[in-house]
PDB file of C-alpha atoms in Angstrom:
ATOM      1  CA  GLY A   1       2.950  68.577 138.038  1.00  0.00           C
ATOM      2  CA  ASP A   2       4.514  71.741 139.395  1.00  0.00           C
ATOM      3  CA  SER A   3       2.336  74.812 139.870  1.00  0.00           C
ATOM      4  CA  VAL A   4       2.630  78.385 141.124  1.00  0.00           C
ATOM      5  CA  THR A   5      -0.227  80.409 142.591  1.00  0.00           C
ATOM      6  CA  GLN A   6      -0.019  84.143 143.133  1.00  0.00           C
ATOM      7  CA  MET A   7      -2.535  86.718 144.203  1.00  0.00           C
ATOM      8  CA  GLU A   8      -4.843  88.066 141.553  1.00  0.00           C
ATOM      9  CA  GLY A   9      -4.662  91.683 140.553  1.00  0.00           C
ATOM     10  CA  PRO A  10      -4.752  94.436 139.829  1.00  0.00           C
ATOM     11  CA  VAL A  11      -3.242  95.639 143.062  1.00  0.00           C
ATOM     12  CA  THR A  12      -3.509  99.409 143.454  1.00  0.00           C
ATOM     13  CA  LEU A  13      -1.419 101.242 146.065  1.00  0.00           C
ATOM     14  CA  SER A  14      -0.404 104.783 146.817  1.00  0.00           C
ATOM     15  CA  GLU A  15       3.204 105.854 146.478  1.00  0.00           C
ATOM     16  CA  GLU A  16       5.327 104.981 149.561  1.00  0.00           C
ATOM     17  CA  ALA A  17       2.920 102.232 150.648  1.00  0.00           C
ATOM     18  CA  PHE A  18       4.121  98.789 151.766  1.00  0.00           C
ATOM     19  CA  LEU A  19       3.798  96.052 149.155  1.00  0.00           C
ATOM     20  CA  THR A  20       3.211  92.340 149.557  1.00  0.00           C
ATOM     21  CA  ILE A  21       2.442  90.017 146.652  1.00  0.00           C
ATOM     22  CA  ASN A  22       1.757  86.469 147.809  1.00  0.00           C
ATOM     23  CA  CYS A  23       3.164  83.447 145.989  1.00  0.00           C
ATOM     24  CA  THR A  24       2.909  79.750 146.850  1.00  0.00           C
ATOM     25  CA  TYR A  25       4.195  76.769 144.929  1.00  0.00           C
ATOM     26  CA  THR A  26       3.829  73.018 144.615  1.00  0.00           C
ATOM     27  CA  ALA A  27       6.786  71.070 143.289  1.00  0.00           C
ATOM     28  CA  THR A  28       8.695  67.835 143.484  1.00  0.00           C
ATOM     29  CA  GLY A  29      11.744  68.284 145.661  1.00  0.00           C
ATOM     30  CA  TYR A  30      13.123  71.737 146.295  1.00  0.00           C
ATOM     31  CA  PRO A  31      12.709  74.037 143.315  1.00  0.00           C
ATOM     32  CA  SER A  32      14.526  77.273 142.614  1.00  0.00           C
ATOM     33  CA  LEU A  33      12.208  80.271 142.949  1.00  0.00           C
ATOM     34  CA  PHE A  34      12.164  83.510 140.984  1.00  0.00           C
ATOM     35  CA  TRP A  35      10.349  86.815 140.714  1.00  0.00           C
ATOM     36  CA  TYR A  36      10.249  88.423 137.282  1.00  0.00           C
ATOM     37  CA  VAL A  37       8.870  91.849 136.325  1.00  0.00           C
ATOM     38  CA  GLN A  38       7.306  92.799 132.976  1.00  0.00           C
ATOM     39  CA  TYR A  39       6.772  96.369 131.803  1.00  0.00           C
ATOM     40  CA  PRO A  40       4.143  97.028 129.101  1.00  0.00           C
ATOM     41  CA  GLY A  41       5.023  95.550 125.721  1.00  0.00           C
ATOM     42  CA  GLU A  42       8.350  94.165 126.916  1.00  0.00           C
ATOM     43  CA  GLY A  43       9.923  90.862 127.858  1.00  0.00           C
ATOM     44  CA  LEU A  44      10.539  89.718 131.410  1.00  0.00           C
ATOM     45  CA  GLN A  45      13.381  90.872 133.634  1.00  0.00           C
ATOM     46  CA  LEU A  46      14.630  88.920 136.614  1.00  0.00           C
ATOM     47  CA  LEU A  47      13.936  90.807 139.834  1.00  0.00           C
ATOM     48  CA  LEU A  48      15.337  88.329 142.353  1.00  0.00           C
ATOM     49  CA  LYS A  49      15.782  84.618 143.017  1.00  0.00           C
ATOM     50  CA  ALA A  50      16.390  82.074 145.774  1.00  0.00           C
ATOM     51  CA  THR A  51      17.669  78.566 145.235  1.00  0.00           C
ATOM     52  CA  LYS A  52      17.346  76.902 148.647  1.00  0.00           C
ATOM     53  CA  ALA A  53      15.242  77.055 151.789  1.00  0.00           C
ATOM     54  CA  ASP A  54      15.601  80.192 153.954  1.00  0.00           C
ATOM     55  CA  ASP A  55      17.486  82.035 151.205  1.00  0.00           C
ATOM     56  CA  LYS A  56      16.462  85.669 150.824  1.00  0.00           C
ATOM     57  CA  GLY A  57      16.605  87.243 147.387  1.00  0.00           C
ATOM     58  CA  SER A  58      16.753  91.036 147.174  1.00  0.00           C
ATOM     59  CA  ASN A  59      17.070  93.698 144.506  1.00  0.00           C
ATOM     60  CA  LYS A  60      16.010  97.352 144.074  1.00  0.00           C
ATOM     61  CA  GLY A  61      14.349  97.375 147.498  1.00  0.00           C
ATOM     62  CA  PHE A  62      12.322  94.209 146.799  1.00  0.00           C
ATOM     63  CA  GLU A  63      12.787  91.112 148.958  1.00  0.00           C
ATOM     64  CA  ALA A  64      11.455  87.558 149.053  1.00  0.00           C
ATOM     65  CA  THR A  65      12.332  84.665 151.377  1.00  0.00           C
ATOM     66  CA  TYR A  66      12.157  80.994 150.377  1.00  0.00           C
ATOM     67  CA  ARG A  67       9.904  79.385 153.012  1.00  0.00           C
ATOM     68  CA  LYS A  68       9.929  75.609 152.661  1.00  0.00           C
ATOM     69  CA  GLU A  69       7.550  75.008 155.560  1.00  0.00           C
ATOM     70  CA  THR A  70       4.814  77.126 153.971  1.00  0.00           C
ATOM     71  CA  THR A  71       5.930  76.554 150.328  1.00  0.00           C
ATOM     72  CA  SER A  72       5.879  80.320 149.820  1.00  0.00           C
ATOM     73  CA  PHE A  73       7.981  83.055 148.246  1.00  0.00           C
ATOM     74  CA  HIS A  74       6.126  86.303 148.932  1.00  0.00           C
ATOM     75  CA  LEU A  75       7.438  89.512 147.366  1.00  0.00           C
ATOM     76  CA  GLU A  76       7.741  92.592 149.602  1.00  0.00           C
ATOM     77  CA  LYS A  77       8.859  96.188 149.307  1.00  0.00           C
ATOM     78  CA  GLY A  78       8.803  98.744 152.087  1.00  0.00           C
ATOM     79  CA  SER A  79       8.004 101.845 150.032  1.00  0.00           C
ATOM     80  CA  VAL A  80       6.764 101.582 146.451  1.00  0.00           C
ATOM     81  CA  GLN A  81       7.224 104.168 143.731  1.00  0.00           C
ATOM     82  CA  VAL A  82       5.192 105.000 140.626  1.00  0.00           C
ATOM     83  CA  SER A  83       7.996 103.455 138.549  1.00  0.00           C
ATOM     84  CA  ASP A  84       7.292 100.070 140.198  1.00  0.00           C
ATOM     85  CA  SER A  85       4.022  99.831 138.264  1.00  0.00           C
ATOM     86  CA  ALA A  86       4.293  96.643 136.188  1.00  0.00           C
ATOM     87  CA  VAL A  87       3.224  92.993 136.101  1.00  0.00           C
ATOM     88  CA  TYR A  88       5.061  90.711 138.526  1.00  0.00           C
ATOM     89  CA  PHE A  89       5.438  86.977 137.940  1.00  0.00           C
ATOM     90  CA  CYS A  90       6.418  84.357 140.470  1.00  0.00           C
ATOM     91  CA  ALA A  91       8.083  81.289 138.946  1.00  0.00           C
ATOM     92  CA  SER A  92       9.615  77.998 139.992  1.00  0.00           C
ATOM     93  CA  ARG A  93      11.917  75.489 138.400  1.00  0.00           C
ATOM     94  CA  SER A  94      12.252  71.920 139.591  1.00  0.00           C
ATOM     95  CA  PRO A  95      15.707  70.347 139.835  1.00  0.00           C
ATOM     96  CA  TYR A  96      14.303  67.264 138.120  1.00  0.00           C
ATOM     97  CA  SER A  97      14.355  67.290 134.322  1.00  0.00           C
ATOM     98  CA  GLY A  98      12.477  65.348 131.723  1.00  0.00           C
ATOM     99  CA  GLY A  99       8.918  65.140 130.523  1.00  0.00           C
ATOM    100  CA  GLY A 100       8.770  68.751 129.385  1.00  0.00           C
ATOM    101  CA  ALA A 101       9.633  70.044 132.848  1.00  0.00           C
ATOM    102  CA  ASP A 102      12.789  71.955 131.986  1.00  0.00           C
ATOM    103  CA  GLY A 103      11.302  75.397 131.680  1.00  0.00           C
ATOM    104  CA  LEU A 104      10.049  77.742 134.351  1.00  0.00           C
ATOM    105  CA  THR A 105       6.577  77.248 135.811  1.00  0.00           C
ATOM    106  CA  PHE A 106       4.897  80.645 136.101  1.00  0.00           C
ATOM    107  CA  GLY A 107       2.061  82.070 138.119  1.00  0.00           C
ATOM    108  CA  LYS A 108      -0.530  84.100 136.219  1.00  0.00           C
ATOM    109  CA  GLY A 109       1.037  87.420 137.148  1.00  0.00           C
ATOM    110  CA  THR A 110      -0.028  90.295 139.390  1.00  0.00           C
ATOM    111  CA  HIS A 111      -0.614  93.710 137.839  1.00  0.00           C
ATOM    112  CA  LEU A 112       0.654  96.368 140.255  1.00  0.00           C
ATOM    113  CA  ILE A 113      -0.509  99.975 139.883  1.00  0.00           C
ATOM    114  CA  ILE A 114       1.108 102.680 142.006  1.00  0.00           C
ATOM    115  CA  GLN A 115      -0.707 106.000 142.181  1.00  0.00           C
ATOM    116  CA  PRO A 116       1.136 109.260 142.978  1.00  0.00           C
TER     117      PRO A 116
ATOM    118  CA  ASP B   1      25.934  94.666 124.471  1.00  0.00           C
ATOM    119  CA  GLY B   2      25.022  91.059 125.084  1.00  0.00           C
ATOM    120  CA  GLY B   3      21.398  90.076 124.937  1.00  0.00           C
ATOM    121  CA  ILE B   4      18.553  88.354 123.173  1.00  0.00           C
ATOM    122  CA  THR B   5      16.897  89.753 120.075  1.00  0.00           C
ATOM    123  CA  GLN B   6      13.561  88.706 118.658  1.00  0.00           C
ATOM    124  CA  SER B   7      12.145  89.745 115.337  1.00  0.00           C
ATOM    125  CA  PRO B   8       9.812  90.991 114.197  1.00  0.00           C
ATOM    126  CA  LYS B   9       8.172  92.838 117.104  1.00  0.00           C
ATOM    127  CA  TYR B  10       4.720  92.550 115.494  1.00  0.00           C
ATOM    128  CA  LEU B  11       3.648  89.878 113.036  1.00  0.00           C
ATOM    129  CA  PHE B  12       0.388  89.377 111.208  1.00  0.00           C
ATOM    130  CA  ARG B  13      -0.574  86.114 109.587  1.00  0.00           C
ATOM    131  CA  LYS B  14      -3.493  84.849 107.611  1.00  0.00           C
ATOM    132  CA  GLU B  15      -5.160  81.650 108.721  1.00  0.00           C
ATOM    133  CA  GLY B  16      -3.584  78.573 107.176  1.00  0.00           C
ATOM    134  CA  GLN B  17      -0.117  80.106 106.819  1.00  0.00           C
ATOM    135  CA  ASN B  18       3.034  79.011 108.593  1.00  0.00           C
ATOM    136  CA  VAL B  19       5.178  81.740 110.126  1.00  0.00           C
ATOM    137  CA  THR B  20       8.667  81.712 111.671  1.00  0.00           C
ATOM    138  CA  LEU B  21       9.705  83.822 114.658  1.00  0.00           C
ATOM    139  CA  SER B  22      13.375  84.645 115.038  1.00  0.00           C
ATOM    140  CA  CYS B  23      15.379  84.438 118.273  1.00  0.00           C
ATOM    141  CA  GLU B  24      19.098  85.205 118.474  1.00  0.00           C
ATOM    142  CA  GLN B  25      21.375  85.462 121.528  1.00  0.00           C
ATOM    143  CA  ASN B  26      24.996  86.560 121.862  1.00  0.00           C
ATOM    144  CA  LEU B  27      25.351  85.563 125.506  1.00  0.00           C
ATOM    145  CA  ASN B  28      27.072  82.271 124.667  1.00  0.00           C
ATOM    146  CA  HIS B  29      24.306  80.425 126.503  1.00  0.00           C
ATOM    147  CA  ASP B  30      23.792  76.716 125.947  1.00  0.00           C
ATOM    148  CA  ALA B  31      20.073  76.564 126.750  1.00  0.00           C
ATOM    149  CA  MET B  32      17.233  78.334 124.941  1.00  0.00           C
ATOM    150  CA  TYR B  33      13.470  78.359 125.438  1.00  0.00           C
ATOM    151  CA  TRP B  34      10.236  79.469 123.804  1.00  0.00           C
ATOM    152  CA  TYR B  35       7.240  80.571 125.872  1.00  0.00           C
ATOM    153  CA  ARG B  36       3.755  81.705 124.950  1.00  0.00           C
ATOM    154  CA  GLN B  37       1.920  84.410 126.923  1.00  0.00           C
ATOM    155  CA  ASP B  38      -1.838  84.989 126.711  1.00  0.00           C
ATOM    156  CA  PRO B  39      -3.672  87.926 128.351  1.00  0.00           C
ATOM    157  CA  GLY B  40      -4.078  87.438 132.087  1.00  0.00           C
ATOM    158  CA  GLN B  41      -2.065  84.235 131.975  1.00  0.00           C
ATOM    159  CA  GLY B  42       1.390  83.249 132.983  1.00  0.00           C
ATOM    160  CA  LEU B  43       3.917  82.034 130.457  1.00  0.00           C
ATOM    161  CA  ARG B  44       3.709  78.473 129.163  1.00  0.00           C
ATOM    162  CA  LEU B  45       6.658  76.523 127.772  1.00  0.00           C
ATOM    163  CA  ILE B  46       6.476  75.531 124.096  1.00  0.00           C
ATOM    164  CA  TYR B  47       9.932  74.062 123.382  1.00  0.00           C
ATOM    165  CA  TYR B  48      13.372  74.130 124.932  1.00  0.00           C
ATOM    166  CA  SER B  49      16.877  73.218 123.843  1.00  0.00           C
ATOM    167  CA  GLN B  50      19.766  72.494 126.161  1.00  0.00           C
ATOM    168  CA  ILE B  51      22.367  72.095 123.436  1.00  0.00           C
ATOM    169  CA  VAL B  52      22.855  72.511 119.687  1.00  0.00           C
ATOM    170  CA  ASN B  53      21.011  69.971 117.541  1.00  0.00           C
ATOM    171  CA  ASP B  54      18.823  68.866 120.429  1.00  0.00           C
ATOM    172  CA  PHE B  55      15.443  70.131 121.611  1.00  0.00           C
ATOM    173  CA  GLN B  56      12.519  68.882 123.676  1.00  0.00           C
ATOM    174  CA  LYS B  57       8.778  69.541 123.724  1.00  0.00           C
ATOM    175  CA  GLY B  58       7.365  71.660 126.493  1.00  0.00           C
ATOM    176  CA  ASP B  59       3.824  71.739 127.832  1.00  0.00           C
ATOM    177  CA  ILE B  60       2.122  73.116 124.691  1.00  0.00           C
ATOM    178  CA  ALA B  61       4.226  71.977 121.707  1.00  0.00           C
ATOM    179  CA  GLU B  62       1.356  70.939 119.415  1.00  0.00           C
ATOM    180  CA  GLY B  63       1.233  73.081 116.271  1.00  0.00           C
ATOM    181  CA  TYR B  64       4.776  74.416 116.746  1.00  0.00           C
ATOM    182  CA  SER B  65       8.213  73.353 115.514  1.00  0.00           C
ATOM    183  CA  VAL B  66      11.775  74.487 116.242  1.00  0.00           C
ATOM    184  CA  SER B  67      15.356  73.945 115.122  1.00  0.00           C
ATOM    185  CA  ARG B  68      18.696  74.494 116.852  1.00  0.00           C
ATOM    186  CA  GLU B  69      21.382  74.356 114.178  1.00  0.00           C
ATOM    187  CA  LYS B  70      23.513  77.055 115.784  1.00  0.00           C
ATOM    188  CA  LYS B  71      24.167  77.850 119.435  1.00  0.00           C
ATOM    189  CA  GLU B  72      23.001  81.441 119.084  1.00  0.00           C
ATOM    190  CA  SER B  73      19.776  80.819 117.154  1.00  0.00           C
ATOM    191  CA  PHE B  74      16.499  79.080 118.075  1.00  0.00           C
ATOM    192  CA  PRO B  75      13.730  79.915 115.550  1.00  0.00           C
ATOM    193  CA  LEU B  76      10.122  78.956 116.237  1.00  0.00           C
ATOM    194  CA  THR B  77       7.681  78.061 113.459  1.00  0.00           C
ATOM    195  CA  VAL B  78       3.984  78.447 114.152  1.00  0.00           C
ATOM    196  CA  THR B  79       2.238  76.054 111.782  1.00  0.00           C
ATOM    197  CA  SER B  80      -1.298  76.042 110.444  1.00  0.00           C
ATOM    198  CA  ALA B  81      -1.995  73.167 112.849  1.00  0.00           C
ATOM    199  CA  GLN B  82      -1.857  75.554 115.821  1.00  0.00           C
ATOM    200  CA  LYS B  83      -5.533  76.235 116.561  1.00  0.00           C
ATOM    201  CA  ASN B  84      -5.210  79.543 118.370  1.00  0.00           C
ATOM    202  CA  PRO B  85      -1.849  81.117 117.522  1.00  0.00           C
ATOM    203  CA  THR B  86      -2.611  84.749 118.418  1.00  0.00           C
ATOM    204  CA  ALA B  87      -0.392  85.461 121.438  1.00  0.00           C
ATOM    205  CA  PHE B  88       2.777  87.124 122.699  1.00  0.00           C
ATOM    206  CA  TYR B  89       5.813  84.878 122.160  1.00  0.00           C
ATOM    207  CA  LEU B  90       8.889  85.163 124.336  1.00  0.00           C
ATOM    208  CA  CYS B  91      12.289  83.595 123.783  1.00  0.00           C
ATOM    209  CA  ALA B  92      14.711  83.057 126.663  1.00  0.00           C
ATOM    210  CA  SER B  93      18.160  81.637 127.284  1.00  0.00           C
ATOM    211  CA  SER B  94      20.254  80.479 130.234  1.00  0.00           C
ATOM    212  CA  VAL B  95      23.892  79.560 130.736  1.00  0.00           C
ATOM    213  CA  GLN B  96      22.964  75.912 131.123  1.00  0.00           C
ATOM    214  CA  GLY B  97      19.684  74.095 131.513  1.00  0.00           C
ATOM    215  CA  ILE B  98      19.887  73.708 135.284  1.00  0.00           C
ATOM    216  CA  ALA B  99      17.244  74.743 137.787  1.00  0.00           C
ATOM    217  CA  THR B 100      19.257  77.468 139.533  1.00  0.00           C
ATOM    218  CA  ASP B 101      20.117  79.339 136.336  1.00  0.00           C
ATOM    219  CA  GLU B 102      18.471  82.666 135.654  1.00  0.00           C
ATOM    220  CA  GLN B 103      16.660  82.801 132.316  1.00  0.00           C
ATOM    221  CA  PHE B 104      17.171  85.943 130.243  1.00  0.00           C
ATOM    222  CA  PHE B 105      14.240  87.026 128.091  1.00  0.00           C
ATOM    223  CA  GLY B 106      13.993  88.751 124.740  1.00  0.00           C
ATOM    224  CA  PRO B 107      11.554  91.617 124.060  1.00  0.00           C
ATOM    225  CA  GLY B 108       8.943  89.317 122.510  1.00  0.00           C
ATOM    226  CA  THR B 109       7.002  89.014 119.247  1.00  0.00           C
ATOM    227  CA  ARG B 110       3.282  89.696 119.162  1.00  0.00           C
ATOM    228  CA  LEU B 111       1.614  87.418 116.611  1.00  0.00           C
ATOM    229  CA  THR B 112      -1.876  88.183 115.354  1.00  0.00           C
ATOM    230  CA  VAL B 113      -3.792  85.859 113.063  1.00  0.00           C
ATOM    231  CA  LEU B 114      -6.195  87.706 110.794  1.00  0.00           C
TER     232      LEU B 114
END
């Protein structure tokens, strides 16, 4: 079945540092790819998405590019802030339905801590 | 404001009791989903519904049941058959049930079995 693997955390950085959170996927066909962010005690918010190869999703200074050749969707930000501290989830969704496959497949999440 | 509401925010249950978690959306979305989140884990799909009066099992449906009698409501019942029900439960919805659709999440219900 589909799976998503992302780097384990916690990841601790200083404010204004460069951020990369790695994400790779396995899926049938070409899935849509998403990054979600979760703040403590809350639900998930969509950060960005890409639905086909070479698409770049971007939002709030975060970027991720859909790389079919490496089956990756790494999240990057050039200069992080304390307010970026949260848990980040990479997720995929296959275009093929059936057999319980119609939800998102999530990675385990990466806890990001930004220190002032 | 449009969005998804879940209630209650915290729920305590004694072993052997069934409990129902509420999920309501006013986004006019066709598809709705229930996920379970455990510490240090990603979310896992329990049930989903692409249209009223229809729903499908996800990856971990055992011990759970749902109904979809109205477009805006998708309640989840955690039954006594669920062996380890303590978790954070998240409801989501999307315009349709297609792969490119963004899923919008509610604030979650934290269930604790005493």
